Coordinates of C-alpha atoms and ligand atoms in Angstrom, one line a residue:
M195 CA 43.6 -26.8 -126.4
E196 CA 41.4 -24.0 -128.0
R197 CA 42.7 -21.5 -125.5
E198 CA 46.3 -22.6 -126.1
L199 CA 45.9 -22.3 -129.9
V200 CA 44.3 -18.9 -129.7
G201 CA 46.9 -17.7 -127.2
I202 CA 49.7 -18.8 -129.8
F203 CA 48.0 -16.8 -132.5
R204 CA 47.3 -13.8 -130.3
S205 CA 51.1 -13.6 -129.5
L206 CA 51.7 -13.4 -133.3
G207 CA 49.4 -10.5 -133.6
Y208 CA 46.2 -12.1 -134.6
Q209 CA 42.9 -11.0 -133.3
A210 CA 40.4 -13.6 -132.1
V211 CA 36.8 -13.2 -133.3
E212 CA 33.8 -15.5 -133.3
G213 CA 30.8 -16.0 -135.6
P214 CA 27.3 -17.5 -135.4
E215 CA 26.7 -21.2 -135.4
V216 CA 23.5 -20.8 -137.2
E217 CA 24.5 -19.6 -140.5
S218 CA 23.1 -18.9 -143.9
E219 CA 23.7 -20.9 -147.1
F220 CA 25.3 -17.8 -148.5
F221 CA 28.2 -17.4 -146.0
N222 CA 28.7 -21.1 -145.5
F223 CA 28.9 -21.9 -149.2
D224 CA 28.1 -19.4 -152.0
A225 CA 30.4 -16.7 -150.9
L226 CA 33.1 -19.3 -150.5
N227 CA 32.9 -20.3 -154.1
I228 CA 30.8 -23.4 -153.3
P229 CA 27.6 -22.8 -155.5
E230 CA 24.6 -24.8 -155.2
H231 CA 24.6 -28.1 -157.2
H232 CA 28.5 -27.9 -157.3
P233 CA 29.9 -31.3 -156.4
A234 CA 32.3 -29.6 -153.9
R235 CA 29.2 -29.3 -151.6
D236 CA 29.4 -33.0 -151.0
M237 CA 32.6 -32.3 -148.9
W238 CA 30.4 -31.0 -146.2
D239 CA 27.3 -33.0 -145.0
T240 CA 25.0 -30.4 -143.7
F241 CA 22.3 -30.0 -141.1
W242 CA 19.8 -27.8 -142.9
L243 CA 17.3 -25.8 -140.6
E244 CA 13.7 -25.3 -141.4
G245 CA 11.8 -22.1 -141.0
S246 CA 13.3 -18.6 -141.0
L247 CA 15.1 -17.2 -137.8
G248 CA 16.0 -13.6 -138.2
L249 CA 19.7 -14.0 -139.0
E250 CA 22.0 -11.0 -138.9
G251 CA 24.6 -10.2 -141.4
P252 CA 28.0 -8.8 -140.6
L253 CA 26.8 -5.3 -140.3
G254 CA 23.5 -6.2 -138.5
E255 CA 21.5 -6.3 -141.8
E256 CA 18.9 -9.0 -142.2
V257 CA 20.2 -12.2 -144.1
R258 CA 17.8 -14.0 -146.3
G259 CA 18.0 -17.5 -147.7
R260 CA 18.2 -21.0 -146.4
L261 CA 19.7 -21.6 -142.9
L262 CA 22.0 -24.4 -141.7
L263 CA 24.3 -25.3 -138.8
R264 CA 27.9 -24.0 -140.1
T265 CA 29.7 -26.9 -141.4
H266 CA 33.1 -25.1 -140.9
T267 CA 34.4 -21.8 -139.5
S268 CA 35.2 -20.5 -142.9
P269 CA 32.0 -18.4 -143.3
M270 CA 33.5 -16.1 -140.7
Q271 CA 36.2 -15.2 -143.3
V272 CA 33.5 -13.6 -145.4
R273 CA 31.7 -12.0 -142.5
Y274 CA 34.8 -10.4 -141.2
M275 CA 36.0 -9.2 -144.6
V276 CA 32.7 -7.6 -145.4
A277 CA 32.8 -5.6 -142.2
H278 CA 36.5 -4.7 -142.2
T279 CA 39.2 -3.4 -144.4
P280 CA 42.6 -5.0 -144.8
P281 CA 45.3 -5.4 -143.6
F282 CA 44.4 -7.7 -140.7
R283 CA 45.2 -11.1 -139.1
I284 CA 42.4 -13.0 -137.4
V285 CA 41.8 -16.4 -135.9
V286 CA 38.2 -17.8 -135.5
P287 CA 37.6 -20.5 -133.0
G288 CA 34.3 -22.2 -133.0
R289 CA 32.0 -25.1 -133.0
V290 CA 30.9 -26.7 -136.3
F291 CA 28.4 -29.4 -137.3
R292 CA 28.4 -32.2 -139.7
F293 CA 25.5 -34.5 -140.6
E294 CA 27.8 -37.6 -140.1
Q295 CA 27.6 -41.2 -139.2
T296 CA 29.7 -41.0 -136.0
D297 CA 32.6 -43.4 -135.3
A298 CA 36.0 -43.0 -133.5
T299 CA 37.2 -40.2 -135.9
H300 CA 33.9 -38.6 -136.9
E301 CA 31.5 -36.6 -134.7
A302 CA 28.7 -34.5 -135.6
V303 CA 29.9 -31.6 -133.5
F304 CA 33.5 -30.5 -133.2
H305 CA 35.7 -27.4 -133.1
Q306 CA 37.8 -25.7 -135.7
L307 CA 40.3 -22.9 -135.6
E308 CA 40.1 -20.7 -138.7
G309 CA 42.9 -18.3 -139.6
L310 CA 42.8 -15.4 -142.2
V311 CA 45.5 -12.9 -143.1
V312 CA 44.9 -10.3 -145.8
G313 CA 47.0 -7.5 -147.1
E314 CA 49.2 -6.3 -149.9
G315 CA 51.8 -8.7 -150.9
I316 CA 50.7 -11.6 -148.7
T317 CA 52.1 -14.9 -150.2
M318 CA 52.3 -18.6 -149.6
A319 CA 55.5 -18.1 -147.7
H320 CA 53.6 -16.1 -145.1
L321 CA 51.2 -19.0 -144.8
K322 CA 54.1 -21.5 -144.3
G323 CA 55.6 -19.1 -141.8
A324 CA 52.5 -19.0 -139.8
I325 CA 52.0 -22.8 -139.7
Y326 CA 55.7 -23.1 -138.9
E327 CA 55.4 -20.7 -135.8
L328 CA 52.4 -22.8 -134.7
A329 CA 54.5 -25.9 -134.9
Q330 CA 57.4 -24.2 -132.9
A331 CA 55.0 -23.0 -130.3
L332 CA 53.3 -26.4 -129.9
Y333 CA 56.2 -28.8 -130.2
G334 CA 59.5 -26.7 -130.0
P335 CA 62.5 -26.2 -132.2
H336 CA 62.5 -29.9 -133.5
S337 CA 59.2 -29.6 -135.0
K338 CA 58.6 -29.0 -138.7
V339 CA 55.8 -28.5 -141.2
R340 CA 54.7 -30.2 -144.4
F341 CA 52.3 -29.0 -147.1
Q342 CA 50.7 -31.1 -149.8
P343 CA 48.4 -29.9 -152.6
I344 CA 44.8 -30.4 -152.1
Y345 CA 41.5 -28.9 -153.5
F346 CA 39.3 -26.5 -151.4
P347 CA 36.9 -24.3 -153.5
F348 CA 37.7 -21.1 -151.5
V349 CA 41.6 -21.3 -151.9
E350 CA 43.9 -21.5 -154.9
P351 CA 46.4 -22.9 -154.4
G352 CA 45.0 -25.2 -151.6
A353 CA 47.1 -27.3 -149.3
Q354 CA 46.7 -29.6 -146.6
F355 CA 49.3 -29.3 -143.9
A356 CA 50.9 -31.5 -141.3
I357 CA 53.1 -30.7 -138.2
W358 CA 55.9 -32.9 -137.1
W359 CA 55.6 -34.1 -133.5
P360 CA 59.1 -34.9 -132.3
E361 CA 58.2 -36.8 -129.2
G362 CA 55.5 -38.9 -130.9
G363 CA 57.7 -39.4 -134.0
K364 CA 54.9 -38.7 -136.4
W365 CA 53.3 -36.2 -138.7
L366 CA 50.0 -34.8 -137.4
E367 CA 47.6 -33.9 -140.4
L368 CA 45.9 -31.0 -139.0
G369 CA 43.9 -29.2 -141.7
G370 CA 43.6 -27.3 -144.8
A371 CA 44.9 -24.0 -146.0
G372 CA 45.8 -22.0 -149.1
M373 CA 45.7 -18.6 -150.7
V374 CA 42.3 -16.8 -150.6
H375 CA 40.5 -17.5 -154.0
P376 CA 39.8 -14.3 -156.1
K377 CA 36.2 -15.3 -156.3
V378 CA 35.9 -15.0 -152.5
F379 CA 37.3 -11.5 -152.6
Q380 CA 34.9 -10.7 -155.4
A381 CA 31.9 -12.1 -153.5
V382 CA 33.0 -10.0 -150.4
D383 CA 33.2 -6.8 -152.5
A384 CA 29.9 -7.5 -154.3
Y385 CA 28.3 -7.9 -150.8
R386 CA 29.9 -4.7 -149.6
E387 CA 28.5 -2.8 -152.7
R388 CA 25.0 -4.0 -151.9
L389 CA 25.5 -2.5 -148.4
G390 CA 26.7 0.7 -150.0
L391 CA 30.4 0.1 -149.0
P392 CA 33.3 0.8 -151.3
P393 CA 35.2 -2.2 -152.6
A394 CA 38.2 -3.0 -150.3
Y395 CA 39.6 -6.2 -151.6
Q396 CA 41.2 -5.2 -155.0
G397 CA 44.9 -5.4 -155.0
V398 CA 45.3 -7.5 -151.9
T399 CA 46.1 -11.1 -151.4
G400 CA 45.5 -13.4 -148.3
F401 CA 46.0 -16.8 -146.9
A402 CA 43.6 -18.8 -144.9
F403 CA 43.8 -22.1 -142.9
G404 CA 41.4 -24.2 -140.8
L405 CA 42.3 -27.0 -138.4
G406 CA 40.4 -29.5 -136.3
V407 CA 40.8 -28.8 -132.6
E408 CA 39.6 -32.2 -131.3
R409 CA 41.9 -33.9 -133.8
L410 CA 44.9 -32.0 -132.5
A411 CA 43.9 -32.8 -128.9
M412 CA 43.4 -36.5 -129.7
L413 CA 46.9 -36.9 -131.2
R414 CA 48.5 -34.9 -128.6
Y415 CA 46.9 -36.6 -125.5
G416 CA 46.4 -40.1 -127.1
I417 CA 42.6 -39.8 -126.9
P418 CA 41.5 -42.8 -129.0
D419 CA 37.7 -41.7 -129.8
I420 CA 36.4 -38.2 -130.7
R421 CA 33.1 -39.2 -129.2
Y422 CA 34.7 -38.9 -125.7
F423 CA 34.6 -35.1 -126.0
F424 CA 30.9 -34.8 -126.0
G425 CA 30.2 -38.1 -124.3
G426 CA 30.0 -36.5 -120.8
R427 CA 31.7 -39.4 -119.1
L428 CA 33.0 -38.3 -115.8
K429 CA 36.2 -40.3 -116.1
V430 CA 37.0 -38.5 -119.2
L431 CA 36.1 -35.1 -117.9
E432 CA 38.0 -35.3 -114.7
Q433 CA 41.2 -36.6 -116.6
F434 CA 41.3 -33.6 -118.8
R435 CA 39.8 -30.9 -116.6
G436 CA 41.3 -27.5 -117.5
V437 CA 43.3 -29.0 -120.5
L438 CA 40.8 -29.5 -123.3
Ligands
LIG21 N1 36.8 -25.3 -144.1 C1 37.6 -26.4 -144.4 C2 36.9 -27.6 -143.8 O1 36.2 -27.5 -142.9 C3 39.0 -26.3 -143.9 C4 39.8 -25.3 -144.6 C5 40.5 -25.6 -145.6 C6 39.8 -24.0 -144.1 C7 41.2 -24.7 -146.3 C8 40.6 -23.0 -144.7 C9 41.3 -23.4 -145.9 O2 40.6 -21.7 -144.4 O3 42.0 -22.4 -146.5 O4 37.0 -28.7 -144.4

């Protein structure tokens, strides 16, 4: 599933990059406009790590601060922007972690696919176009997309999106998206400045999205329980060999 998604975006000109699963509070939260004590942090139940590993920043510099298991792939937006100048199109597949009570739709470990496109004149229309292309690639010409407003601290406006699955006859609620919040660009340029790099994110706009990979696979293959993915049951593994 992850390979299929990355393949779709590669064919649309996106580059696939990966980031660390052990992340700092700064990249996972602060730089994404989620300050400490902000209620928005409650959206992500976090596994905090004790002690201090030597964590590397986007340019190999030492990163200080509290460490955690990344709760989403969004911190890679910041890491990538610090180390690159726009325009670019990237997707970031990866494993994420939530300190959750597990049930049929919640698991402490799952995968996301993050997307980020930054350049001059990027608009919400480009975001809709990207998700539309994804829908077409997954479910053909009868598929369509739906966007509804929702809050995420690192985008403004923010949206949740769904893809119409023609054979299943239903909307698949896949993830969140939106236009990159100016505060994220500011945090990136401030960090670049600290590393002695010139600002690179003035006068550009961008869109971002993030979707749950297991969720899409569950809906597509009729898998009733997310815990099957990491349960290691042979019946499940054999049935989906080479597919998931
Ligand atoms: N990081 C969000 C989460 O895990 C998902 C998300 C929402 C990613 C909006 C985005 C975005 O890039 O624009 O809940």
